[in-house]
Coordinates of C-alpha atoms in Angstrom, one line a residue:
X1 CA 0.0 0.0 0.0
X2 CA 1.7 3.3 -1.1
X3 CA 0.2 6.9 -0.8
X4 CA 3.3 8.8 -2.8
X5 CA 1.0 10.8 -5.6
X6 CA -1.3 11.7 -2.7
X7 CA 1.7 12.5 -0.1
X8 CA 3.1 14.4 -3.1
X9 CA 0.2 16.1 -3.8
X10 CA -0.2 17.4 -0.9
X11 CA 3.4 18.5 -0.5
X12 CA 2.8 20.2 -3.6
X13 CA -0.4 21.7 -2.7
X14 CA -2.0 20.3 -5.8
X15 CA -5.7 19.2 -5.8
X16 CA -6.8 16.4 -7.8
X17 CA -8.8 18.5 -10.1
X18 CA -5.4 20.3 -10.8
X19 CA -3.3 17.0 -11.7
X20 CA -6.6 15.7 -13.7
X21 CA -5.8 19.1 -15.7
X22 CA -2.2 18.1 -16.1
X23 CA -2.5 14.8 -17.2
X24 CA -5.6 15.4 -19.7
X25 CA -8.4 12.9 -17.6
X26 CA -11.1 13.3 -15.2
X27 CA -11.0 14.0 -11.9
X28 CA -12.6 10.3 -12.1
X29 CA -9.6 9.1 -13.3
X30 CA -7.4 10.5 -10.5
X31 CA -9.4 9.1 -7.9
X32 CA -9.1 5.7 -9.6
X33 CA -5.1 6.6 -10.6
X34 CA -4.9 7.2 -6.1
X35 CA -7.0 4.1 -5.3
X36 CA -4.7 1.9 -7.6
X37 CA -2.1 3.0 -5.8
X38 CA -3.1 2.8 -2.6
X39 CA -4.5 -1.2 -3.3
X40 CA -0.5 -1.8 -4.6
X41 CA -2.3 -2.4 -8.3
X42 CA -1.4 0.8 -10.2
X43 CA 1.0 0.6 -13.2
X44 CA 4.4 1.8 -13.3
X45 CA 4.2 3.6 -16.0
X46 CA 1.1 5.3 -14.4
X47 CA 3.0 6.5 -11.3
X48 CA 5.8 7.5 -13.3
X49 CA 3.2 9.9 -15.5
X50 CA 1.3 11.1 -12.3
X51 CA 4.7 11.6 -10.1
X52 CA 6.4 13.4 -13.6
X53 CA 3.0 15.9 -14.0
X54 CA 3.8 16.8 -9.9
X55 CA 7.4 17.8 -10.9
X56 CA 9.3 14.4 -9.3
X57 CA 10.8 11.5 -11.0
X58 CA 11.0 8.3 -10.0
X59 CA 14.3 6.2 -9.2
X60 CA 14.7 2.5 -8.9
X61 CA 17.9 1.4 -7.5
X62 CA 18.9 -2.2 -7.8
X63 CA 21.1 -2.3 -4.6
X64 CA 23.7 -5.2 -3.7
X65 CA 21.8 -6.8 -0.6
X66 CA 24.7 -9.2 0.4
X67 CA 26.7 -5.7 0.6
X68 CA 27.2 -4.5 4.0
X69 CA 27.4 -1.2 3.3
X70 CA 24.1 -1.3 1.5
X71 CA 22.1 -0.3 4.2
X72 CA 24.4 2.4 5.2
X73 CA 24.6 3.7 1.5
X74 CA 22.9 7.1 1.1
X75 CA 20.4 5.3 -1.3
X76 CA 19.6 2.5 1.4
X77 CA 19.0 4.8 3.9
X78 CA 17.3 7.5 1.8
X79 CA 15.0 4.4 0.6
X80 CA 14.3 3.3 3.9
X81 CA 13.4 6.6 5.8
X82 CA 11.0 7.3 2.5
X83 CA 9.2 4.1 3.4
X84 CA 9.0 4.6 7.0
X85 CA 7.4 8.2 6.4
X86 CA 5.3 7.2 3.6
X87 CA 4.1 4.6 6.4
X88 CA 3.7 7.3 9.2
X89 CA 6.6 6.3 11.1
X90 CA 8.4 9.5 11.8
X91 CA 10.5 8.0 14.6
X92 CA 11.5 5.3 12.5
X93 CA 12.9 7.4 10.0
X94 CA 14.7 9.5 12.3
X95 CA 16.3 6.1 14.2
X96 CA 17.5 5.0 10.6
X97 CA 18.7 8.4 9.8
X98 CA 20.6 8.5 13.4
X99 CA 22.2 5.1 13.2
X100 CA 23.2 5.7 9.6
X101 CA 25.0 8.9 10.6
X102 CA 26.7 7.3 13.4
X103 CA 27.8 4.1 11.7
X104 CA 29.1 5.8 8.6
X105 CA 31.4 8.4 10.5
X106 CA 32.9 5.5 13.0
X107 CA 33.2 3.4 10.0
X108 CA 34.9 5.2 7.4
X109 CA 35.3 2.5 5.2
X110 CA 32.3 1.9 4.4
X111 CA 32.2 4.9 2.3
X112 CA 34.5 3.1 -0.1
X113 CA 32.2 0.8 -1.3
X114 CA 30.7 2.0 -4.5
X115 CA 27.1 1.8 -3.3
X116 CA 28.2 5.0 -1.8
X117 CA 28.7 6.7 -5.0
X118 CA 25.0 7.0 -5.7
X119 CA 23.1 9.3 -4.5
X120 CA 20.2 9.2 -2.6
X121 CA 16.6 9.8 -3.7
X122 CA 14.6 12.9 -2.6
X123 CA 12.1 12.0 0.6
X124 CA 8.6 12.8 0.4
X125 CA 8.8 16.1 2.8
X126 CA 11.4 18.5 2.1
X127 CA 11.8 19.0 5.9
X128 CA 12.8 15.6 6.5
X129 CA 14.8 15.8 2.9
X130 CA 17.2 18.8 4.5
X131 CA 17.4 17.1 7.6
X132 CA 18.4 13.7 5.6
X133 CA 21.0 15.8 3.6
X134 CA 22.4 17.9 6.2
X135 CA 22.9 15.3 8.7
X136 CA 24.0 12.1 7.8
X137 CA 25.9 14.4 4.2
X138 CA 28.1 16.0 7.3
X139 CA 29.1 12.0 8.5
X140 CA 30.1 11.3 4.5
X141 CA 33.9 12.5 3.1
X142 CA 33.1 15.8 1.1
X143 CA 33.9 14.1 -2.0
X144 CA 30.6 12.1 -1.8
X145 CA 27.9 15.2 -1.4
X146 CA 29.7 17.3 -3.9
X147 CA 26.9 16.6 -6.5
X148 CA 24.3 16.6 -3.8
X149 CA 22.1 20.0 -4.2
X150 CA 23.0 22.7 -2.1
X151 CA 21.5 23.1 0.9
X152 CA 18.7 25.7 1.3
X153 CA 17.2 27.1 4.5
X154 CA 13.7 26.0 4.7
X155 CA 11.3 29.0 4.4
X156 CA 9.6 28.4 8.1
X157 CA 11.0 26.8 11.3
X158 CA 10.6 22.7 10.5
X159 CA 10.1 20.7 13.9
X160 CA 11.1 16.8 14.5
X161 CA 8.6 16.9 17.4
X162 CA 4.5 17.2 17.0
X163 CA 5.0 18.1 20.8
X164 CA 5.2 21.9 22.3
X165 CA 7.4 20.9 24.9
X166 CA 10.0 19.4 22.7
X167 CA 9.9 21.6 20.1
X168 CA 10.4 24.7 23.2
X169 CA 14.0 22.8 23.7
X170 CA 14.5 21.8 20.7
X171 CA 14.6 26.3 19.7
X172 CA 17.4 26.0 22.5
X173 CA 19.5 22.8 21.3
X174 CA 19.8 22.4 18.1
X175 CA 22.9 22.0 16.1
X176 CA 24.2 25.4 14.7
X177 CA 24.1 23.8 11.2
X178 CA 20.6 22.9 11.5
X179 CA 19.5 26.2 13.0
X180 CA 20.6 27.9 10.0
X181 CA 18.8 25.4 8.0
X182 CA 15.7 25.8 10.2
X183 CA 15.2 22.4 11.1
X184 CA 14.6 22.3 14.8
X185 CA 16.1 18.9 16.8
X186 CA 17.2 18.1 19.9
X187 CA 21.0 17.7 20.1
X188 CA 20.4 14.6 22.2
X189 CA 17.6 13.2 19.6
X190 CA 20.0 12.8 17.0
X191 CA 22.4 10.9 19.5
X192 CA 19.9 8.3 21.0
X193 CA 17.1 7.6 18.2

């Protein structure tokens, strides 16, 4: 069960009506096109026409799973997070990211392997996308994010937490490179996820 053209809709701000208009059908057709998807039956080349009229492209990686480094490539773990938000599981995605991060700058090495030389897809929210690039790309040799995009500030203050309280701290703690970004996290959150 997937939800990416809705998820991406909604990133987007796009109504149905508005990506019927872009792919010449009905709105009817939409509704079917998002029901396909979400019952796992919808065509590839379906979501690759929907996804392409919202301005995204879709990536299929073939990725060595007998490789150690694979889920510690910045596709693996870009893949993974994507499913666990796409699922709902924000803390998921931010234990995969945390790990990754952590593994990859004790381990060095690992960055050797040429998995590591692709790069990894854009997530479904561009909050969790900067956050992705800013803080497992600062546990990676330089050499490896040179052709990722440069890093933007997001246009409002993007929160980890749904909670008040944690989001209150979080204005406090946060890495410096983040704050300039303006993700909002709790130094300790991205030490014990």
């Amino acid at each position: 069960m997937s939800t990416l053209i809705r998820d991406t809709m909604s990133a987007a701000g796009t109504s149905g009506a508005e990506l019927a208009r872009r792919l010449h059908v009905t709105p009817g057709a939409i509704s079917q096109l998002l029901k396909s998807e979400e019952d796992a039956t919808i065509k590839l080349a379906s979501l690759e026409r929907a996804m392409r009229a919202l301005g995204k492209d879709i990536v299929i990686n073939a990725v060595e799973s007998s490789s150690p480094a694979a889920r510690f490539s910045p596709a693996g773990v870009s893949q993974a997070m994507s499913d666990a938000l796409i699922e709902g599981d924000r803390t998921f995605a931010l234990r995969l990211l945390t790990q990754a991060a952590q593994k990859v700058a004790v381990e060095p090495d690992l960055a050797t392997d040429p998995l590591f030389a692709r790069p990894p897809e854009q997530l479904p929210d561009t909050g969790w996308d900067t956050l992705f690039r800013a803080h497992y790309g600062r546990a990676l040799p330089d050499a490896l994010t040179a052709r990722w995009p440069e890093l933007t500030p997001l246009p409002e203050p993007w929160f980890v937490s749904q909670f008040d309280s944690l989001r209150e701290r979080a204005r406090t703690r946060s890495p410096e490179h983040l704050r300039r970004l303006n993700i909002f996290i709790d130094e300790q959150s991205l030490s014990r996820a």
